[in-house]
Amino acid sequence: MSPYIADVDAWQESWDRQQEAYLPDREHRFTAMLDAVDAIRDTAPPRLLDLAGGTGTISLRALRRFPDAELTLVDLDPALLALAAAALRDRVTIVTADLGRTDWHTTLPHRGYDAVLTATALHWLPADRLATLYGEVHDLLRPGGLLVNADHMPDDTLPKLTERLLDRARERRQARYAAGAALSWSQWWEQAERDEALGPLVRQRHAIYPAGHSPEWNPPISWHLAALTKAGFTEVGTLWRGGPDAAVVAVR
């Protein structure tokens, strides 16, 4: 049973502000994702998989856009999953699974998803594992279904401009922290650990990730497009770009 979390809406808001310090155009990528879902869905309620869904950010927005959607959210982090469960209640099937393992999909309630959506998460996986995961997602999709992965994906044809964009974003982020407009990543987790309900789950998280997540690995978008093509998708391309970030889309 999930713990009772007071002020779950406030925690969701706090998470959004913390994330937006890194990703000011965060909502734009979510809108692009859901526009793609709208383009491929038929008259039936869409069946969606929120991959590495964390607090349920994508699921919450998907349900606002498609109230009849059938949603599954997968993650491993106990604290973030507790926030997702409290916010989404019985509107989403929540699955605890480790995407670093090749059997992660065996506990999913469905096959034949219309879309698999993920944002700012898969950079925690090493290259060989992410390439394999793309193939596993391909097999979970119905024909014509799509995967959208929005993450740090620099354009390898613009290395100098990308570096300047990253420097500019870092300066703006530090200014927001200094003004108290948002918590940093570490501050957010420190605050969560002090919470009566979330604290034990944050400590469980430390046990799962004793050294933190794997080192961040941010290949250029060309790597993702090549890996998705190799995984067997029939159409592969760029759905959205914002500075050094992008959303790749792949259609089965």
Coordinates of N, CA and C in Angstrom, one line a residue, residues 1-180:
M1 N 0.8 -1.2 0.0 CA 0.0 0.0 0.0 C 0.9 1.2 0.0
S2 N 0.6 2.2 -0.8 CA 1.3 3.5 -0.9 C 1.1 4.3 0.4
P3 N 2.1 5.0 0.8 CA 1.9 5.8 2.0 C 1.0 7.0 1.7
Y4 N 0.4 7.6 2.7 CA -0.4 8.8 2.5 C 0.6 9.9 2.4
I5 N 0.4 10.7 1.3 CA 1.3 11.8 1.1 C 0.4 13.1 1.1
A6 N 0.7 13.9 2.1 CA 0.0 15.2 2.2 C 0.4 16.1 1.1
D7 N -0.5 16.9 0.6 CA -0.2 18.0 -0.4 C 0.5 17.4 -1.6
V8 N -0.1 16.3 -2.2 CA 0.6 15.7 -3.3 C 0.6 16.7 -4.5
D9 N -0.4 17.6 -4.6 CA -0.4 18.6 -5.7 C 0.8 19.6 -5.5
A10 N 1.1 19.9 -4.3 CA 2.3 20.8 -4.0 C 3.6 20.1 -4.4
W11 N 3.7 18.8 -4.1 CA 4.9 18.1 -4.5 C 5.0 18.0 -6.0
Q12 N 3.9 17.8 -6.7 CA 4.0 17.7 -8.1 C 4.4 19.1 -8.7
E13 N 3.8 20.2 -8.1 CA 4.2 21.5 -8.5 C 5.7 21.8 -8.3
S14 N 6.2 21.4 -7.1 CA 7.6 21.5 -6.8 C 8.5 20.8 -7.7
W15 N 8.1 19.6 -8.1 CA 8.8 18.8 -9.1 C 8.9 19.4 -10.4
D16 N 7.7 20.0 -10.9 CA 7.7 20.6 -12.2 C 8.6 21.9 -12.2
R17 N 8.6 22.7 -11.1 CA 9.4 23.9 -11.1 C 10.9 23.5 -11.1
Q18 N 11.2 22.4 -10.3 CA 12.6 22.0 -10.3 C 13.1 21.5 -11.7
Q19 N 12.2 20.8 -12.4 CA 12.6 20.3 -13.7 C 12.7 21.4 -14.7
E20 N 11.8 22.4 -14.6 CA 11.8 23.5 -15.5 C 13.0 24.4 -15.4
A21 N 13.7 24.4 -14.2 CA 14.9 25.1 -14.1 C 15.9 24.6 -15.1
Y22 N 15.9 23.3 -15.4 CA 16.7 22.6 -16.4 C 16.2 22.7 -17.8
L23 N 14.8 22.7 -17.9 CA 14.2 22.6 -19.1 C 13.0 23.6 -19.3
P24 N 13.4 24.9 -19.6 CA 12.4 25.9 -19.6 C 11.2 25.6 -20.6
D25 N 11.6 24.9 -21.7 CA 10.6 24.6 -22.7 C 10.0 23.2 -22.5
R26 N 10.0 22.7 -21.3 CA 9.5 21.4 -21.0 C 8.1 21.1 -21.5
E27 N 7.2 22.0 -21.3 CA 5.8 21.7 -21.8 C 5.7 21.6 -23.3
H28 N 6.6 22.3 -24.0 CA 6.6 22.2 -25.5 C 6.8 20.8 -25.9
R29 N 7.8 20.1 -25.3 CA 8.0 18.7 -25.8 C 6.9 17.8 -25.4
F30 N 6.2 18.0 -24.3 CA 5.0 17.2 -24.0 C 3.9 17.4 -24.9
T31 N 3.7 18.7 -25.3 CA 2.7 19.0 -26.3 C 3.0 18.3 -27.6
A32 N 4.2 18.3 -28.1 CA 4.6 17.7 -29.3 C 4.4 16.2 -29.2
M33 N 4.7 15.6 -28.1 CA 4.4 14.1 -27.9 C 3.0 13.8 -28.1
L34 N 2.1 14.5 -27.4 CA 0.7 14.2 -27.4 C 0.1 14.6 -28.7
D35 N 0.6 15.6 -29.5 CA 0.2 15.8 -30.8 C 0.4 14.6 -31.7
A36 N 1.6 14.0 -31.5 CA 1.9 12.8 -32.3 C 1.0 11.6 -32.0
V37 N 0.6 11.5 -30.7 CA -0.3 10.4 -30.3 C -1.7 10.7 -31.0
D38 N -2.1 12.0 -30.9 CA -3.4 12.3 -31.5 C -3.4 12.0 -33.0
A39 N -2.2 12.2 -33.7 CA -2.2 12.0 -35.1 C -2.3 10.5 -35.5
I40 N -1.9 9.6 -34.6 CA -1.9 8.1 -35.0 C -3.1 7.4 -34.4
R41 N -3.8 8.0 -33.4 CA -4.8 7.2 -32.8 C -6.0 7.1 -33.6
D42 N -6.8 6.0 -33.4 CA -8.1 5.8 -34.1 C -9.2 6.2 -33.2
T43 N -10.4 5.6 -33.4 CA -11.5 6.0 -32.6 C -11.5 5.4 -31.2
A44 N -10.7 4.4 -31.0 CA -10.6 3.7 -29.7 C -9.8 4.5 -28.7
P45 N -10.0 4.4 -27.4 CA -9.1 5.1 -26.5 C -7.7 4.6 -26.7
P46 N -6.7 5.6 -26.7 CA -5.3 5.2 -26.9 C -4.8 4.4 -25.7
R47 N -3.9 3.5 -26.0 CA -3.2 2.7 -25.0 C -1.8 3.2 -24.9
L48 N -1.4 3.8 -23.8 CA -0.1 4.5 -23.7 C 0.7 3.9 -22.6
L49 N 2.0 3.9 -22.9 CA 3.0 3.4 -21.9 C 3.9 4.6 -21.6
D50 N 3.9 5.0 -20.3 CA 4.7 6.1 -19.8 C 6.0 5.5 -19.2
L51 N 7.1 5.5 -20.0 CA 8.3 4.8 -19.7 C 9.2 5.7 -18.9
A52 N 9.7 5.1 -17.7 CA 10.5 5.8 -16.8 C 9.7 7.1 -16.3
G53 N 8.4 6.8 -16.0 CA 7.4 7.9 -15.8 C 7.6 8.7 -14.6
G54 N 8.4 8.3 -13.6 CA 8.6 9.2 -12.4 C 7.4 9.5 -11.7
T55 N 7.2 10.8 -11.5 CA 6.0 11.3 -10.7 C 4.7 11.3 -11.5
G56 N 4.8 10.9 -12.8 CA 3.5 10.8 -13.6 C 3.3 12.1 -14.4
T57 N 4.4 12.8 -14.7 CA 4.3 14.1 -15.4 C 3.6 13.8 -16.8
I58 N 4.0 12.9 -17.5 CA 3.5 12.6 -18.9 C 2.1 12.1 -18.7
S59 N 1.9 11.1 -17.8 CA 0.5 10.5 -17.6 C -0.5 11.6 -17.3
L60 N -0.2 12.5 -16.4 CA -1.1 13.5 -16.0 C -1.6 14.4 -17.2
R61 N -0.6 14.7 -18.0 CA -0.9 15.5 -19.2 C -1.6 14.7 -20.3
A62 N -1.3 13.4 -20.4 CA -2.0 12.6 -21.4 C -3.4 12.4 -21.0
L63 N -3.7 12.3 -19.7 CA -5.1 12.1 -19.3 C -5.9 13.4 -19.4
R64 N -5.3 14.5 -19.3 CA -6.0 15.8 -19.6 C -6.3 15.9 -21.1
R65 N -5.4 15.4 -21.9 CA -5.6 15.5 -23.4 C -6.6 14.4 -23.9
F66 N -6.4 13.2 -23.3 CA -7.2 12.0 -23.7 C -7.8 11.4 -22.4
P67 N -8.9 11.9 -21.9 CA -9.4 11.4 -20.6 C -9.7 9.9 -20.6
D68 N -10.0 9.3 -21.8 CA -10.3 7.9 -21.8 C -9.1 7.0 -22.1
A69 N -7.9 7.5 -22.1 CA -6.7 6.8 -22.4 C -6.5 5.6 -21.4
E70 N -5.9 4.6 -21.9 CA -5.5 3.4 -21.0 C -4.0 3.5 -20.8
L71 N -3.6 3.8 -19.6 CA -2.2 4.2 -19.3 C -1.5 3.2 -18.4
T72 N -0.3 2.9 -18.7 CA 0.6 2.2 -17.9 C 1.8 3.0 -17.6
L73 N 2.3 3.1 -16.4 CA 3.5 3.9 -16.0 C 4.5 2.9 -15.4
V74 N 5.7 3.0 -15.9 CA 6.8 2.1 -15.4 C 7.9 3.0 -14.9
D75 N 8.4 2.6 -13.7 CA 9.6 3.3 -13.1 C 10.1 2.3 -12.0
L76 N 11.2 2.7 -11.5 CA 11.8 1.9 -10.4 C 12.0 2.7 -9.1
D77 N 12.0 4.0 -9.2 CA 12.2 4.9 -8.0 C 11.0 4.9 -7.1
P78 N 11.2 4.4 -5.8 CA 10.0 4.3 -4.9 C 9.4 5.6 -4.5
A79 N 10.2 6.6 -4.4 CA 9.7 7.9 -4.0 C 8.8 8.5 -5.1
L80 N 9.4 8.5 -6.3 CA 8.7 9.1 -7.4 C 7.4 8.3 -7.7
L81 N 7.5 7.0 -7.6 CA 6.3 6.2 -7.9 C 5.2 6.4 -6.8
A82 N 5.6 6.7 -5.6 CA 4.6 7.0 -4.6 C 3.9 8.3 -4.9
L83 N 4.6 9.3 -5.4 CA 4.0 10.6 -5.8 C 3.0 10.3 -7.0
A84 N 3.5 9.5 -8.0 CA 2.6 9.2 -9.1 C 1.4 8.5 -8.7
A85 N 1.5 7.5 -7.8 CA 0.3 6.8 -7.4 C -0.7 7.7 -6.6
A86 N -0.1 8.6 -5.8 CA -1.0 9.5 -5.1 C -1.7 10.5 -6.0
A87 N -1.1 10.9 -7.1 CA -1.7 11.9 -8.0 C -2.6 11.2 -9.0
L88 N -2.3 10.0 -9.4 CA -3.0 9.4 -10.5 C -4.1 8.4 -10.0
R89 N -3.9 7.9 -8.8 CA -4.8 7.0 -8.1 C -5.1 5.8 -9.0
D90 N -6.4 5.5 -9.3 CA -6.7 4.3 -10.1 C -6.8 4.6 -11.6
R91 N -6.4 5.7 -12.0 CA -6.5 6.1 -13.5 C -5.4 5.5 -14.3
V92 N -4.3 5.0 -13.7 CA -3.2 4.5 -14.4 C -2.7 3.2 -13.7
T93 N -2.3 2.2 -14.5 CA -1.6 1.0 -13.9 C -0.2 1.3 -13.7
I94 N 0.3 1.2 -12.5 CA 1.7 1.5 -12.1 C 2.5 0.2 -12.0
V95 N 3.6 0.1 -12.6 CA 4.5 -1.1 -12.6 C 5.9 -0.7 -12.1
T96 N 6.4 -1.4 -11.2 CA 7.7 -1.2 -10.7 C 8.6 -2.1 -11.5
A97 N 9.6 -1.6 -12.3 CA 10.5 -2.4 -13.1 C 11.7 -1.6 -13.4
D98 N 12.8 -2.4 -13.6 CA 14.1 -1.8 -13.8 C 14.4 -1.9 -15.3
L99 N 14.5 -0.7 -16.0 CA 14.7 -0.7 -17.4 C 16.1 -1.2 -17.8
G100 N 17.0 -1.3 -16.8 CA 18.3 -1.8 -17.0 C 18.3 -3.3 -17.2
R101 N 17.2 -4.0 -17.0 CA 17.1 -5.4 -17.1 C 16.3 -5.7 -18.4
T102 N 16.6 -6.8 -19.1 CA 15.9 -7.1 -20.3 C 14.5 -7.7 -20.1
D103 N 14.2 -8.1 -18.8 CA 12.9 -8.7 -18.5 C 11.9 -7.6 -17.9
W104 N 12.2 -6.4 -18.1 CA 11.4 -5.3 -17.4 C 10.0 -5.4 -17.9
H105 N 9.8 -5.8 -19.2 CA 8.4 -5.7 -19.8 C 7.5 -6.9 -19.5
T106 N 8.1 -7.9 -18.8 CA 7.3 -9.1 -18.5 C 6.1 -8.9 -17.6
T107 N 6.2 -7.8 -16.8 CA 5.1 -7.6 -15.8 C 4.1 -6.5 -16.3
L108 N 4.2 -6.1 -17.6 CA 3.3 -5.1 -18.1 C 1.9 -5.7 -18.3
P109 N 0.8 -5.0 -18.2 CA -0.5 -5.6 -18.3 C -0.9 -5.8 -19.7
H110 N -0.2 -5.2 -20.7 CA -0.6 -5.2 -22.1 C 0.6 -5.4 -23.0
R111 N 0.2 -5.9 -24.3 CA 1.1 -5.7 -25.4 C 0.3 -4.9 -26.4
G112 N 0.9 -4.4 -27.5 CA 0.2 -3.7 -28.5 C -0.2 -2.3 -28.0
Y113 N 0.8 -1.6 -27.5 CA 0.6 -0.2 -27.1 C 0.5 0.7 -28.3
D114 N -0.3 1.7 -28.3 CA -0.3 2.7 -29.4 C 0.9 3.6 -29.4
A115 N 1.3 4.0 -28.2 CA 2.5 4.9 -28.1 C 3.2 4.6 -26.8
V116 N 4.6 4.7 -26.8 CA 5.4 4.7 -25.7 C 6.1 6.1 -25.6
L117 N 5.9 6.7 -24.5 CA 6.4 8.1 -24.3 C 7.4 8.2 -23.1
T118 N 8.5 8.9 -23.3 CA 9.4 9.0 -22.2 C 10.2 10.4 -22.4
A119 N 10.6 11.0 -21.3 CA 11.2 12.3 -21.3 C 12.3 12.4 -20.3
T120 N 13.4 12.8 -20.7 CA 14.5 13.2 -19.8 C 14.8 12.1 -18.8
A121 N 15.0 10.9 -19.3 CA 15.2 9.7 -18.4 C 16.2 8.7 -18.9
L122 N 16.1 8.4 -20.2 CA 16.9 7.3 -20.7 C 18.3 7.6 -20.9
H123 N 18.8 8.9 -20.6 CA 20.2 9.2 -20.6 C 20.9 8.5 -19.5
W124 N 20.2 7.9 -18.5 CA 20.8 7.2 -17.4 C 21.3 5.8 -17.9
L125 N 20.8 5.4 -19.0 CA 21.2 4.0 -19.5 C 22.5 4.1 -20.3
P126 N 23.3 3.1 -20.2 CA 24.5 3.0 -21.1 C 24.1 2.7 -22.6
A127 N 25.0 3.0 -23.5 CA 24.6 2.9 -24.9 C 24.1 1.6 -25.3
D128 N 24.8 0.5 -24.9 CA 24.3 -0.8 -25.4 C 23.0 -1.2 -24.9
R129 N 22.7 -0.8 -23.6 CA 21.4 -1.1 -23.0 C 20.3 -0.3 -23.7
L130 N 20.5 1.0 -24.0 CA 19.5 1.8 -24.6 C 19.2 1.3 -26.0
A131 N 20.2 0.9 -26.7 CA 20.0 0.4 -28.1 C 19.1 -0.9 -28.0
T132 N 19.4 -1.7 -27.0 CA 18.6 -2.9 -26.9 C 17.1 -2.6 -26.4
L133 N 17.0 -1.6 -25.5 CA 15.7 -1.1 -25.1 C 14.8 -0.6 -26.2
Y134 N 15.4 0.1 -27.2 CA 14.7 0.5 -28.3 C 14.1 -0.7 -29.1
G135 N 14.8 -1.8 -29.2 CA 14.2 -2.9 -29.8 C 13.1 -3.6 -29.0
E136 N 13.2 -3.6 -27.7 CA 12.2 -4.1 -26.8 C 10.9 -3.3 -26.9
V137 N 11.1 -2.0 -27.0 CA 9.9 -1.1 -27.2 C 9.2 -1.3 -28.5
H138 N 10.0 -1.5 -29.6 CA 9.5 -1.8 -30.9 C 8.5 -3.0 -30.8
D139 N 8.9 -4.0 -30.1 CA 8.1 -5.2 -30.0 C 6.8 -5.0 -29.2
L140 N 6.8 -4.0 -28.4 CA 5.6 -3.7 -27.5 C 4.5 -2.9 -28.3
L141 N 4.9 -2.3 -29.4 CA 4.0 -1.4 -30.1 C 3.2 -2.2 -31.1
R142 N 1.9 -1.7 -31.3 CA 1.1 -2.3 -32.4 C 1.7 -1.7 -33.7
P143 N 1.4 -2.4 -34.8 CA 1.8 -1.8 -36.1 C 1.2 -0.4 -36.3
G144 N 2.1 0.5 -36.6 CA 1.7 1.9 -36.7 C 1.8 2.7 -35.4
G145 N 2.1 2.0 -34.3 CA 2.3 2.7 -33.0 C 3.7 3.4 -33.0
L146 N 3.9 4.3 -32.0 CA 5.1 5.1 -32.1 C 5.7 5.2 -30.7
L147 N 7.0 5.4 -30.7 CA 7.8 5.8 -29.6 C 8.3 7.2 -29.7
V148 N 8.2 8.0 -28.6 CA 8.7 9.3 -28.6 C 9.7 9.4 -27.4
N149 N 10.9 9.8 -27.6 CA 11.9 9.9 -26.5 C 12.4 11.4 -26.6
A150 N 12.1 12.2 -25.6 CA 12.6 13.6 -25.5 C 13.7 13.6 -24.5
D151 N 14.8 14.1 -24.8 CA 16.0 14.1 -23.9 C 17.0 15.1 -24.4
H152 N 18.1 15.1 -23.7 CA 19.3 15.8 -24.1 C 19.9 15.2 -25.3
M153 N 19.7 15.8 -26.5 CA 20.2 15.2 -27.8 C 20.8 16.3 -28.6
P154 N 22.0 16.7 -28.4 CA 22.6 17.8 -29.2 C 22.7 17.5 -30.6
D155 N 22.7 18.5 -31.4 CA 22.9 18.4 -32.9 C 24.4 18.4 -33.1
D156 N 24.9 17.2 -33.6 CA 26.3 17.1 -33.8 C 26.9 18.0 -34.9
T157 N 26.0 18.6 -35.7 CA 26.5 19.6 -36.7 C 26.7 21.0 -36.2
L158 N 26.3 21.2 -34.9 CA 26.4 22.5 -34.3 C 27.1 22.5 -32.9
P159 N 28.3 21.9 -32.9 CA 29.0 21.8 -31.6 C 29.3 23.0 -30.9
K160 N 29.7 24.1 -31.5 CA 30.1 25.3 -30.8 C 28.8 26.1 -30.4
L161 N 27.8 26.1 -31.2 CA 26.6 26.8 -30.8 C 25.9 26.0 -29.6
T162 N 26.0 24.7 -29.7 CA 25.4 23.9 -28.6 C 26.1 24.2 -27.3
E163 N 27.4 24.3 -27.3 CA 28.1 24.6 -26.1 C 27.7 26.0 -25.5
R164 N 27.5 27.0 -26.4 CA 27.1 28.3 -26.0 C 25.7 28.3 -25.4
L165 N 24.8 27.5 -26.0 CA 23.5 27.4 -25.5 C 23.5 26.7 -24.1
L166 N 24.3 25.7 -23.9 CA 24.4 25.1 -22.6 C 24.9 26.1 -21.6
D167 N 25.9 26.9 -21.9 CA 26.5 27.9 -21.0 C 25.4 28.9 -20.6
R168 N 24.6 29.3 -21.6 CA 23.6 30.3 -21.3 C 22.5 29.7 -20.4
A169 N 22.1 28.5 -20.7 CA 21.1 27.8 -19.9 C 21.6 27.6 -18.4
R170 N 22.9 27.3 -18.3 CA 23.5 27.1 -16.9 C 23.4 28.5 -16.2
E171 N 23.7 29.6 -16.8 CA 23.7 30.9 -16.1 C 22.3 31.2 -15.7
R172 N 21.3 31.0 -16.5 CA 19.9 31.3 -16.2 C 19.4 30.4 -15.0
R173 N 19.9 29.1 -15.1 CA 19.5 28.2 -14.0 C 20.1 28.7 -12.7
Q174 N 21.3 29.0 -12.7 CA 21.9 29.5 -11.4 C 21.3 30.8 -10.9
A175 N 20.8 31.6 -11.8 CA 20.1 32.8 -11.4 C 18.8 32.5 -10.8
R176 N 18.1 31.5 -11.3 CA 16.8 31.1 -10.7 C 17.0 30.5 -9.3
Y177 N 18.1 29.7 -9.1 CA 18.4 29.2 -7.8 C 18.7 30.3 -6.8
A178 N 19.5 31.3 -7.3 CA 19.9 32.4 -6.4 C 18.7 33.2 -6.0
A179 N 17.7 33.3 -6.9 CA 16.6 34.1 -6.5 C 15.5 33.3 -5.8
G180 N 15.8 32.0 -5.6 CA 14.8 31.2 -4.9 C 13.6 30.9 -5.7

